[in-house]
């Protein structure tokens, strides 16, 4: 096989209580990428359609992630990459992670799968380092493993996959403002109180247990963030109203997707997720902010080969 086309899913990182450790892959939105073997060594980004992003390998997250993988092989050739961006950078649904993960996953396939998924996460994290100054794994892990993932430890990297309840749907609204992850990380505090920690890790445990038990009420109760949301929500116009409207429309819970400005809600069933979407839209229509909206079931496979 010399060429492969892949779907690289959007992801929701943090999932309210799990800053930098929890994430989930989506089905309804993602980038596409074509990766081809070349005789020339290294990685070349040939084409980017849909967004204005750098083609220079060292400045492109897919390029940097691909190079991190190649440095660990003795492969004498290289790869060229075409990226069809459907996820807007700065949207909070893992735009950089989709490109970084797609590149390393596709290259691994073309090389005959020398690396396991955790190793691919490690390479893709180099793309995240370029995009946000920090090599966080909570978007690239679900993109590569599929479903929900927990980064139990960064050193050494230890990723736990978590099953997705069958009727769990996500609604994501993306108000059309850009929030750079690097900026929204700078405003966070570097310490928390013991009291806040206790509430937060109670919720992380509750959410993980709720996902395993398919206990939708427990999932909803655990979608609380005492650390990041109170600070970052200030950057997102209408956040409190969207959250209140989502819960009134039947959502289990609602929070900031990744570093924002996208807002996500989880619901039991597609019908409720659609109703939640309608309620979210009304909020932004009333305050005259344009938006994109997605309703998606959980993507349990992660990156997929396209025909
Ligand atoms: N955990 C990261 C953050 C995710 O919140 O900064 C960025 O998508």
Tab-separated table of C-alpha atoms and ligand atoms in Angstrom:
chain	number	residue	atom	x	y	z
A	1	UNK	CA	0.000	0.000	0.000
A	2	UNK	CA	1.459	3.362	-1.083
A	3	UNK	CA	-1.399	5.727	-0.345
A	4	UNK	CA	-4.177	5.989	2.208
A	5	UNK	CA	-7.132	8.341	2.763
A	6	UNK	CA	-8.375	8.738	6.325
A	7	UNK	CA	-11.119	10.419	8.365
A	8	UNK	CA	-9.655	12.160	11.423
A	9	UNK	CA	-12.338	12.809	14.033
A	10	UNK	CA	-13.023	15.943	16.008
A	11	UNK	CA	-12.748	15.393	19.761
A	12	UNK	CA	-14.057	16.923	22.977
A	13	UNK	CA	-11.236	17.251	25.501
A	14	UNK	CA	-11.529	17.756	29.276
A	15	UNK	CA	-15.243	16.767	29.342
A	16	UNK	CA	-15.791	19.308	32.142
A	17	UNK	CA	-14.050	17.691	35.114
A	18	UNK	CA	-11.039	16.029	33.417
A	19	UNK	CA	-8.733	18.886	32.403
A	20	UNK	CA	-5.924	17.439	30.234
A	21	UNK	CA	-6.914	13.829	31.036
A	22	UNK	CA	-10.372	13.019	29.597
A	23	UNK	CA	-11.503	13.098	25.962
A	24	UNK	CA	-13.965	11.584	23.516
A	25	UNK	CA	-13.987	11.136	19.732
A	26	UNK	CA	-16.903	12.287	17.561
A	27	UNK	CA	-18.386	10.922	14.377
A	28	UNK	CA	-20.228	13.788	12.755
A	29	UNK	CA	-17.279	16.089	12.159
A	30	UNK	CA	-13.658	15.528	11.229
A	31	UNK	CA	-10.890	16.259	8.720
A	32	UNK	CA	-9.836	14.121	5.796
A	33	UNK	CA	-6.272	13.441	4.869
A	34	UNK	CA	-4.436	11.665	2.055
A	35	UNK	CA	-0.968	10.347	2.887
A	36	UNK	CA	1.350	8.944	0.221
A	37	UNK	CA	4.761	7.278	0.304
A	38	UNK	CA	7.540	9.133	-1.520
A	39	UNK	CA	11.142	8.259	-2.345
A	40	UNK	CA	12.278	11.590	-0.900
A	41	UNK	CA	13.067	11.420	2.824
A	42	UNK	CA	11.019	13.441	5.322
A	43	UNK	CA	7.473	14.816	5.346
A	44	UNK	CA	6.043	17.224	2.797
A	45	UNK	CA	2.670	18.944	3.215
A	46	UNK	CA	1.469	19.199	-0.394
A	47	UNK	CA	-1.890	20.767	-0.024
A	48	UNK	CA	-4.235	22.173	2.635
A	49	UNK	CA	-7.811	22.785	1.540
A	50	UNK	CA	-10.359	24.597	3.720
A	51	UNK	CA	-8.095	26.619	6.024
A	52	UNK	CA	-5.119	28.911	5.755
A	53	UNK	CA	-2.444	26.929	7.602
A	54	UNK	CA	1.337	26.672	7.098
A	55	UNK	CA	2.652	24.203	4.513
A	56	UNK	CA	6.197	24.210	5.992
A	57	UNK	CA	6.673	20.839	7.669
A	58	UNK	CA	8.164	22.244	10.885
A	59	UNK	CA	5.327	24.759	11.265
A	60	UNK	CA	2.516	22.307	10.562
A	61	UNK	CA	1.206	20.039	13.325
A	62	UNK	CA	0.818	17.075	10.947
A	63	UNK	CA	4.367	17.646	9.695
A	64	UNK	CA	5.855	17.825	13.183
A	65	UNK	CA	3.956	14.747	14.391
A	66	UNK	CA	4.975	12.817	11.268
A	67	UNK	CA	8.624	13.793	11.764
A	68	UNK	CA	8.482	12.618	15.404
A	69	UNK	CA	7.377	9.210	14.149
A	70	UNK	CA	9.970	9.058	11.339
A	71	UNK	CA	12.796	9.860	13.762
A	72	UNK	CA	11.980	6.549	15.439
A	73	UNK	CA	12.246	4.453	12.275
A	74	UNK	CA	15.022	3.582	9.865
A	75	UNK	CA	12.686	4.031	6.894
A	76	UNK	CA	14.691	5.568	4.054
A	77	UNK	CA	11.796	7.231	2.180
A	78	UNK	CA	9.241	9.819	3.187
A	79	UNK	CA	5.607	10.885	2.926
A	80	UNK	CA	3.528	13.605	1.345
A	81	UNK	CA	0.313	14.757	2.960
A	82	UNK	CA	-2.840	16.450	1.674
A	83	UNK	CA	-5.133	17.869	4.358
A	84	UNK	CA	-8.811	18.630	3.809
A	85	UNK	CA	-9.651	20.704	6.896
A	86	UNK	CA	-13.247	20.602	8.035
A	87	UNK	CA	-12.489	21.458	11.691
A	88	UNK	CA	-11.696	25.123	12.197
A	89	UNK	CA	-8.499	25.869	14.142
A	90	UNK	CA	-9.247	27.502	17.486
A	91	UNK	CA	-12.725	25.938	17.665
A	92	UNK	CA	-12.135	23.732	20.725
A	93	UNK	CA	-12.943	20.438	19.045
A	94	UNK	CA	-9.424	19.216	18.429
A	95	UNK	CA	-8.472	20.700	15.074
A	96	UNK	CA	-4.722	20.306	15.606
A	97	UNK	CA	-5.220	16.867	17.166
A	98	UNK	CA	-7.131	15.623	14.114
A	99	UNK	CA	-4.262	16.608	11.798
A	100	UNK	CA	-1.488	15.321	14.091
A	101	UNK	CA	-3.247	12.027	14.803
A	102	UNK	CA	-4.303	11.482	11.194
A	103	UNK	CA	-0.727	11.937	9.977
A	104	UNK	CA	0.870	9.472	12.398
A	105	UNK	CA	-1.938	6.913	12.086
A	106	UNK	CA	-1.787	6.939	8.272
A	107	UNK	CA	2.034	6.782	8.180
A	108	UNK	CA	1.980	3.867	10.622
A	109	UNK	CA	-0.453	2.005	8.346
A	110	UNK	CA	1.738	2.631	5.281
A	111	UNK	CA	4.812	1.370	7.170
A	112	UNK	CA	3.050	-1.885	8.152
A	113	UNK	CA	2.058	-0.801	11.692
A	114	UNK	CA	5.407	-0.852	13.514
A	115	UNK	CA	3.993	1.279	16.389
A	116	UNK	CA	1.217	0.651	18.901
A	117	UNK	CA	-1.492	3.237	19.575
A	118	UNK	CA	0.129	4.630	22.731
A	119	UNK	CA	3.324	5.248	20.761
A	120	UNK	CA	1.269	7.024	18.078
A	121	UNK	CA	-0.268	9.216	20.800
A	122	UNK	CA	3.250	10.154	21.927
A	123	UNK	CA	4.198	11.237	18.373
A	124	UNK	CA	0.915	13.103	17.823
A	125	UNK	CA	1.480	14.990	21.089
A	126	UNK	CA	4.392	16.762	19.362
A	127	UNK	CA	1.805	18.367	17.076
A	128	UNK	CA	-0.092	19.522	20.169
A	129	UNK	CA	3.119	20.945	21.602
A	130	UNK	CA	3.496	23.052	18.452
A	131	UNK	CA	-0.152	24.181	18.488
A	132	UNK	CA	-0.572	25.012	22.169
A	133	UNK	CA	2.920	25.017	23.740
A	134	UNK	CA	1.940	21.987	25.849
A	135	UNK	CA	2.013	18.358	24.671
A	136	UNK	CA	-1.400	17.443	26.083
A	137	UNK	CA	-2.904	14.119	24.997
A	138	UNK	CA	-6.597	14.523	25.788
A	139	UNK	CA	-7.552	15.192	22.138
A	140	UNK	CA	-5.055	12.949	20.329
A	141	UNK	CA	-5.733	9.927	22.589
A	142	UNK	CA	-9.480	9.674	21.742
A	143	UNK	CA	-8.757	10.508	18.076
A	144	UNK	CA	-6.354	7.548	17.897
A	145	UNK	CA	-8.035	5.047	20.242
A	146	UNK	CA	-11.666	6.038	19.564
A	147	UNK	CA	-14.369	6.360	22.213
A	148	UNK	CA	-13.592	7.880	25.597
A	149	UNK	CA	-10.038	7.910	26.923
A	150	UNK	CA	-8.413	8.777	30.232
A	151	UNK	CA	-4.763	9.796	30.388
A	152	UNK	CA	-4.038	8.191	33.737
A	153	UNK	CA	-0.411	9.285	33.582
A	154	UNK	CA	1.740	11.384	31.254
A	155	UNK	CA	5.088	10.055	32.488
A	156	UNK	CA	5.050	7.291	31.557
A	157	UNK	CA	2.155	7.701	29.156
A	158	UNK	CA	-0.672	5.437	30.346
A	159	UNK	CA	-3.971	5.703	28.473
A	160	UNK	CA	-7.110	3.909	29.567
A	161	UNK	CA	-9.936	3.363	27.081
A	162	UNK	CA	-13.452	3.709	28.474
A	163	UNK	CA	-16.582	2.256	26.851
A	164	UNK	CA	-19.191	4.636	25.436
A	165	UNK	CA	-22.800	4.158	26.581
A	166	UNK	CA	-24.846	3.232	23.512
A	167	UNK	CA	-27.374	6.038	23.754
A	168	UNK	CA	-24.948	8.835	24.566
A	169	UNK	CA	-24.981	11.713	22.067
A	170	UNK	CA	-23.033	14.954	22.003
A	171	UNK	CA	-24.311	18.323	20.819
A	172	UNK	CA	-21.599	20.871	20.085
A	173	UNK	CA	-22.129	24.518	19.255
A	174	UNK	CA	-19.230	26.546	17.934
A	175	UNK	CA	-19.719	30.314	18.194
A	176	UNK	CA	-17.641	31.860	15.428
A	177	UNK	CA	-14.918	33.414	17.519
A	178	UNK	CA	-11.414	32.001	17.770
A	179	UNK	CA	-9.909	31.138	21.164
A	180	UNK	CA	-6.311	29.957	20.937
A	181	UNK	CA	-5.558	27.064	23.293
A	182	UNK	CA	-2.218	28.650	24.196
A	183	UNK	CA	-4.037	31.861	25.297
A	184	UNK	CA	-6.794	30.090	27.201
A	185	UNK	CA	-4.185	28.055	29.091
A	186	UNK	CA	-2.296	31.174	30.163
A	187	UNK	CA	-5.275	32.534	32.111
A	188	UNK	CA	-5.610	29.414	34.279
A	189	UNK	CA	-4.358	29.353	37.853
A	190	UNK	CA	-1.461	27.013	38.585
A	191	UNK	CA	-2.722	25.923	42.017
A	192	UNK	CA	-6.066	24.776	43.414
A	193	UNK	CA	-7.276	24.348	46.983
A	194	UNK	CA	-7.694	20.939	48.606
A	195	UNK	CA	-11.441	21.609	48.800
A	196	UNK	CA	-11.661	22.198	45.044
A	197	UNK	CA	-9.492	19.141	44.351
A	198	UNK	CA	-11.802	16.919	46.368
A	199	UNK	CA	-14.846	18.066	44.375
A	200	UNK	CA	-13.033	17.683	41.070
A	201	UNK	CA	-11.636	14.175	41.531
A	202	UNK	CA	-14.983	13.036	42.885
A	203	UNK	CA	-16.469	14.064	39.551
A	204	UNK	CA	-13.701	12.462	37.459
A	205	UNK	CA	-14.251	9.168	39.251
A	206	UNK	CA	-18.019	9.591	38.962
A	207	UNK	CA	-17.868	10.266	35.240
A	208	UNK	CA	-15.631	7.270	34.533
A	209	UNK	CA	-17.859	5.037	36.664
A	210	UNK	CA	-20.977	6.428	34.964
A	211	UNK	CA	-19.565	5.645	31.515
A	212	UNK	CA	-18.696	2.070	32.522
A	213	UNK	CA	-22.055	1.498	34.201
A	214	UNK	CA	-24.053	3.267	31.478
A	215	UNK	CA	-25.562	5.290	34.299
A	216	UNK	CA	-26.741	8.415	32.483
A	217	UNK	CA	-27.759	10.264	35.677
A	218	UNK	CA	-24.340	9.693	37.204
A	219	UNK	CA	-22.708	10.923	33.973
A	220	UNK	CA	-24.846	14.065	34.185
A	221	UNK	CA	-24.097	14.684	37.880
A	222	UNK	CA	-20.381	14.338	37.208
A	223	UNK	CA	-20.244	16.886	34.369
A	224	UNK	CA	-19.098	19.636	36.744
A	225	UNK	CA	-15.891	21.613	36.544
A	226	UNK	CA	-14.781	23.613	39.582
A	227	UNK	CA	-11.364	24.537	38.199
A	228	UNK	CA	-11.292	25.584	34.553
A	229	UNK	CA	-14.846	26.459	33.512
A	230	UNK	CA	-15.296	29.333	35.993
A	231	UNK	CA	-12.246	31.033	34.445
A	232	UNK	CA	-12.539	30.148	30.767
A	233	UNK	CA	-16.289	30.633	30.433
A	234	UNK	CA	-15.682	34.382	30.662
A	235	UNK	CA	-14.100	34.167	27.169
A	236	UNK	CA	-17.239	32.599	25.681
A	237	UNK	CA	-20.157	34.960	25.056
A	238	UNK	CA	-23.483	33.475	26.143
A	239	UNK	CA	-21.897	30.478	27.885
A	240	UNK	CA	-24.133	30.517	30.984
A	241	UNK	CA	-27.268	30.947	28.874
A	242	UNK	CA	-26.297	28.083	26.533
A	243	UNK	CA	-25.615	25.855	29.522
A	244	UNK	CA	-28.932	26.697	31.194
A	245	UNK	CA	-30.864	26.263	27.916
A	246	UNK	CA	-29.213	22.875	27.255
A	247	UNK	CA	-30.096	21.538	30.693
A	248	UNK	CA	-33.697	22.816	30.341
A	249	UNK	CA	-33.932	21.043	26.975
A	250	UNK	CA	-33.002	17.754	28.644
A	251	UNK	CA	-29.198	17.522	28.413
A	252	UNK	CA	-27.439	15.425	31.047
A	253	UNK	CA	-24.804	18.127	31.420
A	254	UNK	CA	-23.000	20.851	29.501
A	255	UNK	CA	-19.542	22.400	29.529
A	256	UNK	CA	-16.701	23.907	27.514
A	257	UNK	CA	-15.333	21.679	24.761
A	258	UNK	CA	-11.546	21.587	25.117
A	259	UNK	CA	-10.261	25.125	25.475
A	260	UNK	CA	-13.409	26.586	23.870
A	261	UNK	CA	-15.147	28.492	22.451
A	262	UNK	CA	-17.200	25.421	21.475
A	263	UNK	CA	-19.678	24.270	24.104
A	264	UNK	CA	-20.733	20.632	24.366
A	265	UNK	CA	-23.689	18.908	25.978
A	266	UNK	CA	-24.265	15.189	26.461
A	267	UNK	CA	-27.756	13.735	26.100
A	268	UNK	CA	-29.375	10.350	26.298
A	269	UNK	CA	-30.664	9.681	22.784
A	270	UNK	CA	-30.425	11.483	19.457
A	271	UNK	CA	-33.827	13.194	19.806
A	272	UNK	CA	-32.843	14.937	23.024
A	273	UNK	CA	-29.455	15.876	21.525
A	274	UNK	CA	-31.297	17.521	18.604
A	275	UNK	CA	-33.617	19.409	20.992
A	276	UNK	CA	-30.571	20.588	22.930
A	277	UNK	CA	-29.069	21.825	19.660
A	278	UNK	CA	-32.207	23.823	18.941
A	279	UNK	CA	-32.107	25.390	22.409
A	280	UNK	CA	-28.414	26.276	22.005
A	281	UNK	CA	-29.085	27.896	18.611
A	282	UNK	CA	-31.837	30.111	20.039
A	283	UNK	CA	-29.361	31.595	22.518
A	284	UNK	CA	-26.870	32.616	19.848
A	285	UNK	CA	-29.564	33.829	17.457
A	286	UNK	CA	-30.845	36.154	20.206
A	287	UNK	CA	-27.404	37.650	20.831
A	288	UNK	CA	-26.570	37.725	17.126
A	289	UNK	CA	-23.523	35.465	17.113
A	290	UNK	CA	-23.031	33.133	14.154
A	291	UNK	CA	-22.304	29.493	14.940
A	292	UNK	CA	-21.817	25.965	13.620
A	293	UNK	CA	-23.618	23.110	15.300
A	294	UNK	CA	-22.981	19.361	15.327
A	295	UNK	CA	-24.900	16.464	16.837
A	296	UNK	CA	-22.862	13.293	17.017
A	297	UNK	CA	-22.796	9.876	18.534
A	298	UNK	CA	-19.529	8.727	20.034
A	299	UNK	CA	-16.986	7.535	17.476
A	300	UNK	CA	-15.774	4.278	18.986
A	301	UNK	CA	-13.188	3.509	16.282
A	302	UNK	CA	-11.241	6.773	16.049
A	303	UNK	CA	-9.463	7.345	12.753
A	304	UNK	CA	-11.027	5.454	9.840
A	305	UNK	CA	-9.831	4.517	6.371
A	306	UNK	CA	-11.898	6.181	3.632
A	307	UNK	CA	-12.440	4.703	0.168
B	1	LIG	N1	-6.825	20.080	27.763
B	1	LIG	C1	-6.605	21.064	26.743
B	1	LIG	C2	-6.979	22.417	27.302
B	1	LIG	C3	-7.457	20.745	25.551
B	1	LIG	O1	-8.064	22.527	27.854
B	1	LIG	O2	-6.178	23.339	27.216
B	1	LIG	C4	-7.318	21.696	24.406
B	1	LIG	O3	-8.195	21.285	23.384
